[in-house]
Amino acid sequence: MGQKFVELLANHPWFEVEALAASDRSVGKSYIETTGSKASTLPESLQKLTVVEAKPGAIDDPDIVFSALPTEVAGPIEEDFAKSGLPVFSNASSHRMDQHVPLLNPEVNAEHVALVEEQKKRTRLDGFIVANPNCTTAILTLSLKPLYDAFGLETVVVSSMQAISGAGYPGVASLDILENVIPFIRSEEEKVERETNKILGSISQPAGVTVSASCNRVPTINGHIEAVFAKTKSRATPEDVVKAMSGFVSVPQKLKLPTAPAHPIVVRKEEDRPQTRLDVDEGHGMTVSVGRVRKDAGLGGVKYIVLGHNLVRGGAGCSILNAELMLAQKYIQ
Ligand SMILES: NC(=O)c1ccc[n+]([C@@H]2O[C@H](COP(=O)([O-])OP(=O)(O)OC[C@H]3O[C@@H](n4cnc5c(N)ncnc54)[C@H](OP(=O)(O)O)[C@@H]3O)[C@@H](O)[C@H]2O)c1
């Protein structure tokens, strides 16, 4: 995820990477030394940046912090940066469910940014933390938002097929995942179930949707595919669902934010799409691709497949879009 941040920020029109921080393993080395040839297409100034410790004093006067730290260490480090007066955009789960931390997927719940005012009042700090959702949840909630708004949602059942990069680097051992499917990702199902309700809900109340998730690791590199069943409150045919999703745009598109895709959701008409290899980079990884929208006659609802890039829409891209939104709305200077 850290490498994806650097790649997306390398030519960003508003933000410039001034410092990179990581673990003791990397501190003191240049970025290219820590990543090897993977960073060789980046500008030389980035390749040569020396990795520093992840603490406020180690970084010279930053304006914004993007965090892609493991959950086991992220909590206190992110708090230290917020205490030093900085806005922190986190990918870790440590603070996602904190009452006054916005769990932000900008096309879905841009209005939740207002929570930072309450957060700052309570902590009496100028800095604050904004989290983005777990990757599977980011992709799922973006596809659900038009349905939630147009028809209401009663129940969502989702089965995910999640790429290897979702487990970080080096992640799952190749001998465990090649030619294999692993039907368990620790804590993932619980995250999808509770985060979906926080994101779709109002600023003060979870949405109250019954969400049931089954999460699986599959041998693809990037891109999570999810098979979704949704029971809406008011009647919605597959045609209604396709129409609601296809026309969906939201605050980031209206504000023309640099990382906002023109179409947050693309609905494929082919019977065998979306496919990971063909569709994962749609909208530079910020668009989710939906397909196979159909009626579930037995259970009385609709079913569809959604695919999204876990490191972009489900991670670094979403975090950068959060920062763009808050800058555009003057929550940060
Ligand atoms: N991968 C995804 O698709 C995805 C999606 C959404 C959210 N997330 C979340 O994003 C975070 C990062 O995930 P990842 O997949 O990028 O994990 P990762 O590949 O394991 O990378 C973790 C990074 O954190 C650094 N680090 C570890 N311990 C540290 C410490 N004590 N102090 C400072 N830096 C430390 C590591 O430094 P070194 O480089 O020195 O080892 C590495 O750069 C996690 O919280 C994860 O749950 C991941």
mmCIF file of C-alpha atoms and ligand atoms in Angstrom:
data_model
loop_
_atom_site.group_PDB
_atom_site.id
_atom_site.type_symbol
_atom_site.label_atom_id
_atom_site.label_comp_id
_atom_site.label_asym_id
_atom_site.label_seq_id
_atom_site.Cartn_x
_atom_site.Cartn_y
_atom_site.Cartn_z
ATOM 1 C CA MET A 1 0.000 0.000 0.000
ATOM 2 C CA GLY A 2 2.861 2.369 0.812
ATOM 3 C CA GLN A 3 4.308 1.820 -2.654
ATOM 4 C CA LYS A 4 0.921 2.502 -4.259
ATOM 5 C CA PHE A 5 0.719 5.795 -2.306
ATOM 6 C CA VAL A 6 4.121 6.873 -3.618
ATOM 7 C CA GLU A 7 3.158 5.914 -7.181
ATOM 8 C CA LEU A 8 -0.165 7.818 -7.036
ATOM 9 C CA LEU A 9 1.391 10.867 -5.353
ATOM 10 C CA ALA A 10 4.436 11.033 -7.642
ATOM 11 C CA ASN A 11 2.672 13.285 -10.148
ATOM 12 C CA HIS A 12 -0.192 14.580 -8.037
ATOM 13 C CA PRO A 13 -1.295 18.141 -8.895
ATOM 14 C CA TRP A 14 -1.893 19.191 -5.252
ATOM 15 C CA PHE A 15 0.371 17.031 -3.061
ATOM 16 C CA GLU A 16 4.120 16.445 -3.039
ATOM 17 C CA VAL A 17 5.903 13.621 -1.237
ATOM 18 C CA GLU A 18 8.429 15.247 1.091
ATOM 19 C CA ALA A 19 9.247 12.337 3.375
ATOM 20 C CA LEU A 20 8.767 8.570 3.643
ATOM 21 C CA ALA A 21 8.696 6.702 6.931
ATOM 22 C CA ALA A 22 8.748 2.962 7.622
ATOM 23 C CA SER A 23 10.065 0.406 10.110
ATOM 24 C CA ASP A 24 13.566 0.029 11.571
ATOM 25 C CA ARG A 25 14.301 -2.376 8.714
ATOM 26 C CA SER A 26 14.166 0.511 6.240
ATOM 27 C CA VAL A 27 15.178 3.629 8.209
ATOM 28 C CA GLY A 28 18.349 5.220 6.804
ATOM 29 C CA LYS A 29 18.055 3.495 3.418
ATOM 30 C CA SER A 30 16.997 5.244 0.202
ATOM 31 C CA TYR A 31 13.494 4.420 -1.057
ATOM 32 C CA ILE A 32 14.908 2.584 -4.109
ATOM 33 C CA GLU A 33 17.074 0.445 -1.805
ATOM 34 C CA THR A 34 14.022 -0.653 0.186
ATOM 35 C CA THR A 35 11.841 -1.429 -2.826
ATOM 36 C CA GLY A 36 14.415 -2.548 -5.400
ATOM 37 C CA SER A 37 13.629 -2.136 -9.075
ATOM 38 C CA LYS A 38 9.899 -1.689 -8.344
ATOM 39 C CA ALA A 39 10.490 2.043 -7.836
ATOM 40 C CA SER A 40 12.778 2.508 -10.841
ATOM 41 C CA THR A 41 10.144 4.280 -12.959
ATOM 42 C CA LEU A 42 9.584 6.983 -10.320
ATOM 43 C CA PRO A 43 11.269 10.406 -10.470
ATOM 44 C CA GLU A 44 14.860 10.226 -9.190
ATOM 45 C CA SER A 45 14.086 12.628 -6.333
ATOM 46 C CA LEU A 46 11.631 10.049 -4.919
ATOM 47 C CA GLN A 47 13.934 7.089 -5.503
ATOM 48 C CA LYS A 48 16.634 8.870 -3.508
ATOM 49 C CA LEU A 49 14.488 9.925 -0.532
ATOM 50 C CA THR A 50 15.930 8.555 2.703
ATOM 51 C CA VAL A 51 13.407 6.602 4.765
ATOM 52 C CA VAL A 52 12.942 8.057 8.258
ATOM 53 C CA GLU A 53 11.337 6.925 11.514
ATOM 54 C CA ALA A 54 7.544 7.151 11.745
ATOM 55 C CA LYS A 55 7.409 9.892 14.372
ATOM 56 C CA PRO A 56 6.541 13.578 14.068
ATOM 57 C CA GLY A 57 10.026 14.915 14.957
ATOM 58 C CA ALA A 58 11.694 12.879 12.221
ATOM 59 C CA ILE A 59 9.852 14.690 9.434
ATOM 60 C CA ASP A 60 10.556 18.285 8.509
ATOM 61 C CA ASP A 61 7.365 20.363 8.660
ATOM 62 C CA PRO A 62 4.850 18.159 6.812
ATOM 63 C CA ASP A 63 1.289 19.323 6.010
ATOM 64 C CA ILE A 64 -0.523 15.992 5.642
ATOM 65 C CA VAL A 65 0.248 12.413 6.705
ATOM 66 C CA PHE A 66 -0.875 9.351 4.742
ATOM 67 C CA SER A 67 -0.578 6.210 6.824
ATOM 68 C CA ALA A 68 -0.340 2.639 5.518
ATOM 69 C CA LEU A 69 0.920 1.067 8.730
ATOM 70 C CA PRO A 70 -0.007 -2.375 10.001
ATOM 71 C CA THR A 71 -2.866 -2.213 12.481
ATOM 72 C CA GLU A 72 -0.680 -3.604 15.266
ATOM 73 C CA VAL A 73 1.433 -0.413 15.288
ATOM 74 C CA ALA A 74 -0.732 2.229 13.560
ATOM 75 C CA GLY A 75 -2.896 3.400 16.496
ATOM 76 C CA PRO A 76 -0.388 5.264 18.692
ATOM 77 C CA ILE A 77 1.805 6.440 15.785
ATOM 78 C CA GLU A 78 -1.178 8.029 14.018
ATOM 79 C CA GLU A 79 -2.302 9.643 17.305
ATOM 80 C CA ASP A 80 1.183 11.150 17.762
ATOM 81 C CA PHE A 81 0.985 12.769 14.325
ATOM 82 C CA ALA A 82 -2.522 14.098 15.054
ATOM 83 C CA LYS A 83 -1.258 15.445 18.401
ATOM 84 C CA SER A 84 1.468 17.312 16.522
ATOM 85 C CA GLY A 85 -1.295 19.214 14.697
ATOM 86 C CA LEU A 86 -1.462 17.231 11.451
ATOM 87 C CA PRO A 87 -4.350 15.722 9.489
ATOM 88 C CA VAL A 88 -3.724 11.972 9.294
ATOM 89 C CA PHE A 89 -5.329 9.854 6.553
ATOM 90 C CA SER A 90 -5.187 6.261 7.719
ATOM 91 C CA ASN A 91 -5.601 2.899 6.013
ATOM 92 C CA ALA A 92 -5.315 0.892 9.220
ATOM 93 C CA SER A 93 -8.313 -0.411 11.125
ATOM 94 C CA SER A 94 -7.111 0.969 14.507
ATOM 95 C CA HIS A 95 -9.344 4.056 14.556
ATOM 96 C CA ARG A 96 -11.993 3.203 11.942
ATOM 97 C CA MET A 97 -14.782 2.572 14.415
ATOM 98 C CA ASP A 98 -13.913 5.460 16.797
ATOM 99 C CA GLN A 99 -17.086 7.492 17.196
ATOM 100 C CA HIS A 100 -15.622 10.784 15.986
ATOM 101 C CA VAL A 101 -13.333 9.450 13.262
ATOM 102 C CA PRO A 102 -14.923 9.716 9.806
ATOM 103 C CA LEU A 103 -14.760 6.370 7.992
ATOM 104 C CA LEU A 104 -14.722 7.938 4.602
ATOM 105 C CA ASN A 105 -15.424 6.599 1.115
ATOM 106 C CA PRO A 106 -15.995 10.002 -0.506
ATOM 107 C CA GLU A 107 -18.668 9.125 -3.065
ATOM 108 C CA VAL A 108 -20.644 7.342 -0.356
ATOM 109 C CA ASN A 109 -20.487 9.487 2.769
ATOM 110 C CA ALA A 110 -18.704 12.788 2.078
ATOM 111 C CA GLU A 111 -20.911 14.445 4.715
ATOM 112 C CA HIS A 112 -19.144 12.411 7.452
ATOM 113 C CA VAL A 113 -16.122 14.763 7.194
ATOM 114 C CA ALA A 114 -17.986 17.016 9.629
ATOM 115 C CA LEU A 115 -17.101 14.511 12.383
ATOM 116 C CA VAL A 116 -13.584 15.916 12.557
ATOM 117 C CA GLU A 117 -14.963 19.106 14.163
ATOM 118 C CA GLU A 118 -16.283 17.046 17.073
ATOM 119 C CA GLN A 119 -13.045 15.029 17.137
ATOM 120 C CA LYS A 120 -10.957 18.212 17.396
ATOM 121 C CA LYS A 121 -13.235 19.624 20.109
ATOM 122 C CA ARG A 122 -12.875 16.489 22.221
ATOM 123 C CA THR A 123 -9.133 16.036 21.758
ATOM 124 C CA ARG A 124 -8.494 19.816 21.854
ATOM 125 C CA LEU A 125 -6.057 19.363 18.995
ATOM 126 C CA ASP A 126 -5.699 20.988 15.585
ATOM 127 C CA GLY A 127 -4.741 17.628 14.080
ATOM 128 C CA PHE A 128 -7.194 14.810 13.413
ATOM 129 C CA ILE A 129 -7.529 11.295 12.032
ATOM 130 C CA VAL A 130 -9.655 10.282 9.038
ATOM 131 C CA ALA A 131 -9.838 6.587 8.152
ATOM 132 C CA ASN A 132 -10.762 4.874 4.955
ATOM 133 C CA PRO A 133 -12.571 1.568 4.923
ATOM 134 C CA ASN A 134 -11.227 -1.922 4.676
ATOM 135 C CA CYS A 135 -10.635 -2.675 0.961
ATOM 136 C CA THR A 136 -13.558 -5.090 0.553
ATOM 137 C CA THR A 137 -15.900 -2.640 2.286
ATOM 138 C CA ALA A 138 -14.800 0.306 0.131
ATOM 139 C CA ILE A 139 -15.669 -1.611 -3.056
ATOM 140 C CA LEU A 140 -18.920 -2.995 -1.631
ATOM 141 C CA THR A 141 -20.260 0.281 -0.191
ATOM 142 C CA LEU A 142 -19.590 2.195 -3.404
ATOM 143 C CA SER A 143 -21.723 -0.331 -5.321
ATOM 144 C CA LEU A 144 -24.447 -0.281 -2.640
ATOM 145 C CA LYS A 145 -24.755 3.495 -2.272
ATOM 146 C CA PRO A 146 -27.104 4.138 -5.247
ATOM 147 C CA LEU A 147 -29.321 1.253 -4.098
ATOM 148 C CA TYR A 148 -29.362 2.476 -0.505
ATOM 149 C CA ASP A 149 -30.378 5.975 -1.632
ATOM 150 C CA ALA A 150 -32.987 4.908 -4.202
ATOM 151 C CA PHE A 151 -34.602 1.839 -2.635
ATOM 152 C CA GLY A 152 -33.310 1.416 0.944
ATOM 153 C CA LEU A 153 -31.469 -1.731 1.999
ATOM 154 C CA GLU A 154 -32.658 -4.487 4.292
ATOM 155 C CA THR A 155 -30.090 -7.277 3.857
ATOM 156 C CA VAL A 156 -26.761 -7.661 2.080
ATOM 157 C CA VAL A 157 -24.988 -11.005 1.687
ATOM 158 C CA VAL A 158 -21.514 -10.818 0.164
ATOM 159 C CA SER A 159 -18.884 -13.430 -0.708
ATOM 160 C CA SER A 160 -15.494 -12.000 -1.612
ATOM 161 C CA MET A 161 -12.625 -13.375 -3.681
ATOM 162 C CA GLN A 162 -9.707 -11.222 -2.550
ATOM 163 C CA ALA A 163 -6.352 -10.741 -4.269
ATOM 164 C CA ILE A 164 -3.009 -11.596 -2.677
ATOM 165 C CA SER A 165 -1.849 -7.958 -2.479
ATOM 166 C CA GLY A 166 -4.624 -7.395 0.068
ATOM 167 C CA ALA A 167 -2.432 -9.243 2.559
ATOM 168 C CA GLY A 168 0.483 -6.815 2.132
ATOM 169 C CA TYR A 169 4.098 -7.677 1.279
ATOM 170 C CA PRO A 170 5.381 -10.403 1.323
ATOM 171 C CA GLY A 171 1.890 -11.444 2.439
ATOM 172 C CA VAL A 172 0.613 -14.972 1.887
ATOM 173 C CA ALA A 173 3.369 -17.503 1.084
ATOM 174 C CA SER A 174 3.329 -18.480 -2.602
ATOM 175 C CA LEU A 175 3.272 -22.164 -1.656
ATOM 176 C CA ASP A 176 0.037 -21.554 0.258
ATOM 177 C CA ILE A 177 -1.846 -19.543 -2.372
ATOM 178 C CA LEU A 178 -0.767 -20.827 -5.818
ATOM 179 C CA GLU A 179 -3.420 -23.179 -7.263
ATOM 180 C CA ASN A 180 -5.401 -22.630 -4.092
ATOM 181 C CA VAL A 181 -8.259 -20.734 -2.416
ATOM 182 C CA ILE A 182 -8.039 -19.978 1.293
ATOM 183 C CA PRO A 183 -11.505 -19.580 2.833
ATOM 184 C CA PHE A 184 -10.389 -17.459 5.786
ATOM 185 C CA ILE A 185 -9.059 -13.908 6.237
ATOM 186 C CA ARG A 186 -8.689 -12.991 9.884
ATOM 187 C CA SER A 187 -11.201 -10.349 11.111
ATOM 188 C CA GLU A 188 -12.191 -9.446 7.542
ATOM 189 C CA GLU A 189 -15.821 -10.558 7.714
ATOM 190 C CA GLU A 190 -16.443 -8.652 10.961
ATOM 191 C CA LYS A 191 -14.872 -5.519 9.426
ATOM 192 C CA VAL A 192 -17.089 -5.686 6.328
ATOM 193 C CA GLU A 193 -20.226 -6.169 8.417
ATOM 194 C CA ARG A 194 -19.680 -3.289 10.863
ATOM 195 C CA GLU A 195 -17.886 -0.804 8.570
ATOM 196 C CA THR A 196 -20.627 -1.051 5.915
ATOM 197 C CA ASN A 197 -23.175 0.098 8.466
ATOM 198 C CA LYS A 198 -21.038 2.987 9.732
ATOM 199 C CA ILE A 199 -20.396 4.222 6.167
ATOM 200 C CA LEU A 200 -23.966 3.920 4.868
ATOM 201 C CA GLY A 201 -25.388 5.364 8.081
ATOM 202 C CA SER A 202 -25.820 8.972 9.083
ATOM 203 C CA ILE A 203 -23.206 10.896 11.011
ATOM 204 C CA SER A 204 -24.804 9.812 14.294
ATOM 205 C CA GLN A 205 -26.397 6.447 13.509
ATOM 206 C CA PRO A 206 -25.365 3.227 11.729
ATOM 207 C CA ALA A 207 -27.515 2.241 8.752
ATOM 208 C CA GLY A 208 -29.125 -0.811 10.354
ATOM 209 C CA VAL A 209 -28.587 -3.057 7.323
ATOM 210 C CA THR A 210 -28.144 -6.774 8.036
ATOM 211 C CA VAL A 211 -24.785 -7.595 6.427
ATOM 212 C CA SER A 212 -23.368 -11.097 6.165
ATOM 213 C CA ALA A 213 -19.884 -11.557 4.672
ATOM 214 C CA SER A 214 -17.767 -14.564 3.670
ATOM 215 C CA CYS A 215 -14.214 -13.635 2.695
ATOM 216 C CA ASN A 216 -11.801 -15.769 0.674
ATOM 217 C CA ARG A 217 -8.226 -15.294 -0.526
ATOM 218 C CA VAL A 218 -7.687 -16.266 -4.185
ATOM 219 C CA PRO A 219 -4.539 -16.357 -6.361
ATOM 220 C CA THR A 220 -4.979 -13.046 -8.222
ATOM 221 C CA ILE A 221 -2.492 -10.203 -7.672
ATOM 222 C CA ASN A 222 -4.695 -7.086 -7.494
ATOM 223 C CA GLY A 223 -8.489 -6.687 -7.412
ATOM 224 C CA HIS A 224 -11.173 -8.019 -5.134
ATOM 225 C CA ILE A 225 -14.278 -9.556 -6.742
ATOM 226 C CA GLU A 226 -17.425 -9.746 -4.633
ATOM 227 C CA ALA A 227 -20.645 -11.704 -5.285
ATOM 228 C CA VAL A 228 -23.413 -9.608 -3.738
ATOM 229 C CA PHE A 229 -27.047 -10.354 -2.879
ATOM 230 C CA ALA A 230 -29.080 -7.312 -1.837
ATOM 231 C CA LYS A 231 -32.629 -7.195 -0.554
ATOM 232 C CA THR A 232 -33.965 -3.680 -0.932
ATOM 233 C CA LYS A 233 -36.728 -2.081 1.170
ATOM 234 C CA SER A 234 -38.770 -0.944 -1.801
ATOM 235 C CA ARG A 235 -39.073 -3.047 -4.945
ATOM 236 C CA ALA A 236 -36.159 -2.776 -7.397
ATOM 237 C CA THR A 237 -35.887 -4.709 -10.659
ATOM 238 C CA PRO A 238 -32.471 -5.451 -12.192
ATOM 239 C CA GLU A 239 -33.193 -2.677 -14.725
ATOM 240 C CA ASP A 240 -33.830 -0.209 -11.868
ATOM 241 C CA VAL A 241 -30.541 -1.251 -10.240
ATOM 242 C CA VAL A 242 -28.547 -0.867 -13.460
ATOM 243 C CA LYS A 243 -30.069 2.585 -14.009
ATOM 244 C CA ALA A 244 -29.323 3.751 -10.453
ATOM 245 C CA MET A 245 -25.719 2.509 -10.585
ATOM 246 C CA SER A 246 -24.910 3.715 -14.127
ATOM 247 C CA GLY A 247 -25.997 7.289 -13.512
ATOM 248 C CA PHE A 248 -24.372 7.557 -10.094
ATOM 249 C CA VAL A 249 -22.078 10.514 -9.410
ATOM 250 C CA SER A 250 -21.384 12.194 -6.104
ATOM 251 C CA VAL A 251 -19.537 15.010 -4.322
ATOM 252 C CA PRO A 252 -15.997 14.204 -5.627
ATOM 253 C CA GLN A 253 -17.241 14.293 -9.245
ATOM 254 C CA LYS A 254 -19.135 17.550 -8.655
ATOM 255 C CA LEU A 255 -16.035 19.110 -7.086
ATOM 256 C CA LYS A 256 -13.890 17.710 -9.933
ATOM 257 C CA LEU A 257 -11.320 16.376 -7.465
ATOM 258 C CA PRO A 258 -8.144 15.195 -9.233
ATOM 259 C CA THR A 259 -8.447 11.546 -8.129
ATOM 260 C CA ALA A 260 -12.234 11.299 -8.653
ATOM 261 C CA PRO A 261 -13.131 8.962 -11.534
ATOM 262 C CA ALA A 262 -15.647 10.365 -14.038
ATOM 263 C CA HIS A 263 -17.804 7.279 -13.409
ATOM 264 C CA PRO A 264 -17.472 5.766 -9.913
ATOM 265 C CA ILE A 265 -19.476 2.709 -11.052
ATOM 266 C CA VAL A 266 -19.367 1.142 -14.515
ATOM 267 C CA VAL A 267 -22.016 -1.488 -15.270
ATOM 268 C CA ARG A 268 -20.869 -4.110 -17.807
ATOM 269 C CA LYS A 269 -23.433 -5.606 -20.148
ATOM 270 C CA GLU A 270 -21.409 -8.701 -21.205
ATOM 271 C CA GLU A 271 -22.510 -11.909 -19.502
ATOM 272 C CA ASP A 272 -18.975 -12.777 -18.312
ATOM 273 C CA ARG A 273 -17.750 -9.415 -16.944
ATOM 274 C CA PRO A 274 -16.306 -7.916 -14.795
ATOM 275 C CA GLN A 275 -13.107 -9.943 -14.924
ATOM 276 C CA THR A 276 -10.084 -9.164 -12.782
ATOM 277 C CA ARG A 277 -7.502 -9.042 -15.583
ATOM 278 C CA LEU A 278 -9.695 -6.990 -17.920
ATOM 279 C CA ASP A 279 -11.393 -4.555 -15.561
ATOM 280 C CA VAL A 280 -9.322 -3.985 -12.425
ATOM 281 C CA ASP A 281 -7.754 -0.738 -13.693
ATOM 282 C CA GLU A 282 -11.066 0.850 -14.784
ATOM 283 C CA GLY A 283 -11.017 4.576 -13.935
ATOM 284 C CA HIS A 284 -7.314 4.261 -12.998
ATOM 285 C CA GLY A 285 -8.381 1.830 -10.277
ATOM 286 C CA MET A 286 -10.903 4.234 -8.705
ATOM 287 C CA THR A 287 -13.988 2.888 -10.519
ATOM 288 C CA VAL A 288 -15.747 -0.278 -9.436
ATOM 289 C CA SER A 289 -17.050 -2.527 -12.225
ATOM 290 C CA VAL A 290 -20.416 -4.205 -11.778
ATOM 291 C CA GLY A 291 -21.887 -6.990 -13.880
ATOM 292 C CA ARG A 292 -24.344 -9.882 -13.949
ATOM 293 C CA VAL A 293 -27.102 -7.809 -12.344
ATOM 294 C CA ARG A 294 -30.010 -10.223 -12.022
ATOM 295 C CA LYS A 295 -33.081 -11.049 -10.046
ATOM 296 C CA ASP A 296 -32.950 -13.502 -7.161
ATOM 297 C CA ALA A 297 -36.440 -14.890 -7.461
ATOM 298 C CA GLY A 298 -36.104 -17.323 -4.556
ATOM 299 C CA LEU A 299 -35.027 -14.819 -1.920
ATOM 300 C CA GLY A 300 -36.677 -11.752 -3.459
ATOM 301 C CA GLY A 301 -33.812 -9.404 -4.196
ATOM 302 C CA VAL A 302 -31.075 -8.693 -6.717
ATOM 303 C CA LYS A 303 -27.656 -10.265 -7.233
ATOM 304 C CA TYR A 304 -24.591 -8.845 -8.913
ATOM 305 C CA ILE A 305 -20.795 -9.081 -9.119
ATOM 306 C CA VAL A 306 -18.588 -6.114 -8.233
ATOM 307 C CA LEU A 307 -14.846 -5.779 -8.838
ATOM 308 C CA GLY A 308 -12.554 -3.078 -7.475
ATOM 309 C CA HIS A 309 -8.813 -2.428 -7.113
ATOM 310 C CA ASN A 310 -7.989 -3.153 -3.478
ATOM 311 C CA LEU A 311 -4.881 -0.937 -3.379
ATOM 312 C CA VAL A 312 -6.488 2.021 -5.181
ATOM 313 C CA ARG A 313 -10.247 2.324 -4.502
ATOM 314 C CA GLY A 314 -9.763 0.045 -1.502
ATOM 315 C CA GLY A 315 -6.734 1.892 -0.135
ATOM 316 C CA ALA A 316 -4.299 4.581 -1.290
ATOM 317 C CA GLY A 317 -6.581 6.107 -3.951
ATOM 318 C CA CYS A 318 -9.477 6.390 -1.509
ATOM 319 C CA SER A 319 -7.196 7.981 1.105
ATOM 320 C CA ILE A 320 -5.871 10.538 -1.379
ATOM 321 C CA LEU A 321 -9.434 11.340 -2.505
ATOM 322 C CA ASN A 322 -10.348 11.879 1.170
ATOM 323 C CA ALA A 323 -7.516 14.396 1.516
ATOM 324 C CA GLU A 324 -8.534 16.152 -1.711
ATOM 325 C CA LEU A 325 -12.126 16.401 -0.465
ATOM 326 C CA MET A 326 -11.060 17.886 2.852
ATOM 327 C CA LEU A 327 -8.699 20.336 1.195
ATOM 328 C CA ALA A 328 -11.397 21.420 -1.278
ATOM 329 C CA GLN A 329 -13.832 21.888 1.617
ATOM 330 C CA LYS A 330 -11.217 23.822 3.617
ATOM 331 C CA TYR A 331 -10.987 21.364 6.518
ATOM 332 C CA ILE A 332 -7.254 21.489 5.813
ATOM 333 C CA GLN A 333 -5.219 24.423 4.507
HETATM 334 N N1 LIG B 1 -3.113 -4.255 1.062
HETATM 335 C C1 LIG B 1 -4.362 -3.823 0.936
HETATM 336 O O1 LIG B 1 -5.062 -4.102 -0.075
HETATM 337 C C2 LIG B 1 -4.990 -2.971 2.003
HETATM 338 C C3 LIG B 1 -6.236 -2.380 1.736
HETATM 339 C C4 LIG B 1 -6.835 -1.566 2.705
HETATM 340 C C5 LIG B 1 -6.172 -1.342 3.896
HETATM 341 N N2 LIG B 1 -4.962 -1.931 4.143
HETATM 342 C C6 LIG B 1 -4.309 -1.626 5.418
HETATM 343 O O2 LIG B 1 -3.199 -0.773 5.130
HETATM 344 C C7 LIG B 1 -2.136 -1.020 6.049
HETATM 345 C C8 LIG B 1 -0.880 -1.386 5.273
HETATM 346 O O3 LIG B 1 -1.115 -2.589 4.558
HETATM 347 P P1 LIG B 1 -0.038 -3.227 3.586
HETATM 348 O O4 LIG B 1 -0.776 -4.276 2.865
HETATM 349 O O5 LIG B 1 0.669 -2.181 2.797
HETATM 350 O O6 LIG B 1 0.999 -3.857 4.634
HETATM 351 P P2 LIG B 1 2.566 -4.197 4.461
HETATM 352 O O7 LIG B 1 2.855 -4.591 3.066
HETATM 353 O O8 LIG B 1 2.863 -5.155 5.560
HETATM 354 O O9 LIG B 1 3.333 -2.826 4.747
HETATM 355 C C9 LIG B 1 3.420 -2.277 6.013
HETATM 356 C C10 LIG B 1 4.342 -1.054 6.021
HETATM 357 O O10 LIG B 1 4.401 -0.549 7.369
HETATM 358 C C11 LIG B 1 5.764 -0.411 7.760
HETATM 359 N N3 LIG B 1 5.918 -0.688 9.190
HETATM 360 C C12 LIG B 1 5.776 -1.876 9.842
HETATM 361 N N4 LIG B 1 5.991 -1.727 11.174
HETATM 362 C C13 LIG B 1 6.310 -0.413 11.370
HETATM 363 C C14 LIG B 1 6.632 0.363 12.513
HETATM 364 N N5 LIG B 1 6.712 -0.175 13.742
HETATM 365 N N6 LIG B 1 6.894 1.685 12.346
HETATM 366 C C15 LIG B 1 6.844 2.237 11.109
HETATM 367 N N7 LIG B 1 6.538 1.553 9.988
HETATM 368 C C16 LIG B 1 6.255 0.248 10.114
HETATM 369 C C17 LIG B 1 6.543 -1.410 6.917
HETATM 370 O O11 LIG B 1 7.870 -0.952 6.832
HETATM 371 P P3 LIG B 1 9.032 -1.756 6.066
HETATM 372 O O12 LIG B 1 8.831 -1.398 4.627
HETATM 373 O O13 LIG B 1 10.243 -1.167 6.656
HETATM 374 O O14 LIG B 1 8.825 -3.190 6.362
HETATM 375 C C18 LIG B 1 5.769 -1.356 5.592
HETATM 376 O O15 LIG B 1 6.246 -0.290 4.795
HETATM 377 C C19 LIG B 1 -2.638 -2.142 6.989
HETATM 378 O O16 LIG B 1 -3.175 -1.565 8.137
HETATM 379 C C20 LIG B 1 -3.706 -2.824 6.147
HETATM 380 O O17 LIG B 1 -4.662 -3.485 6.919
HETATM 381 C C21 LIG B 1 -4.352 -2.713 3.218
#
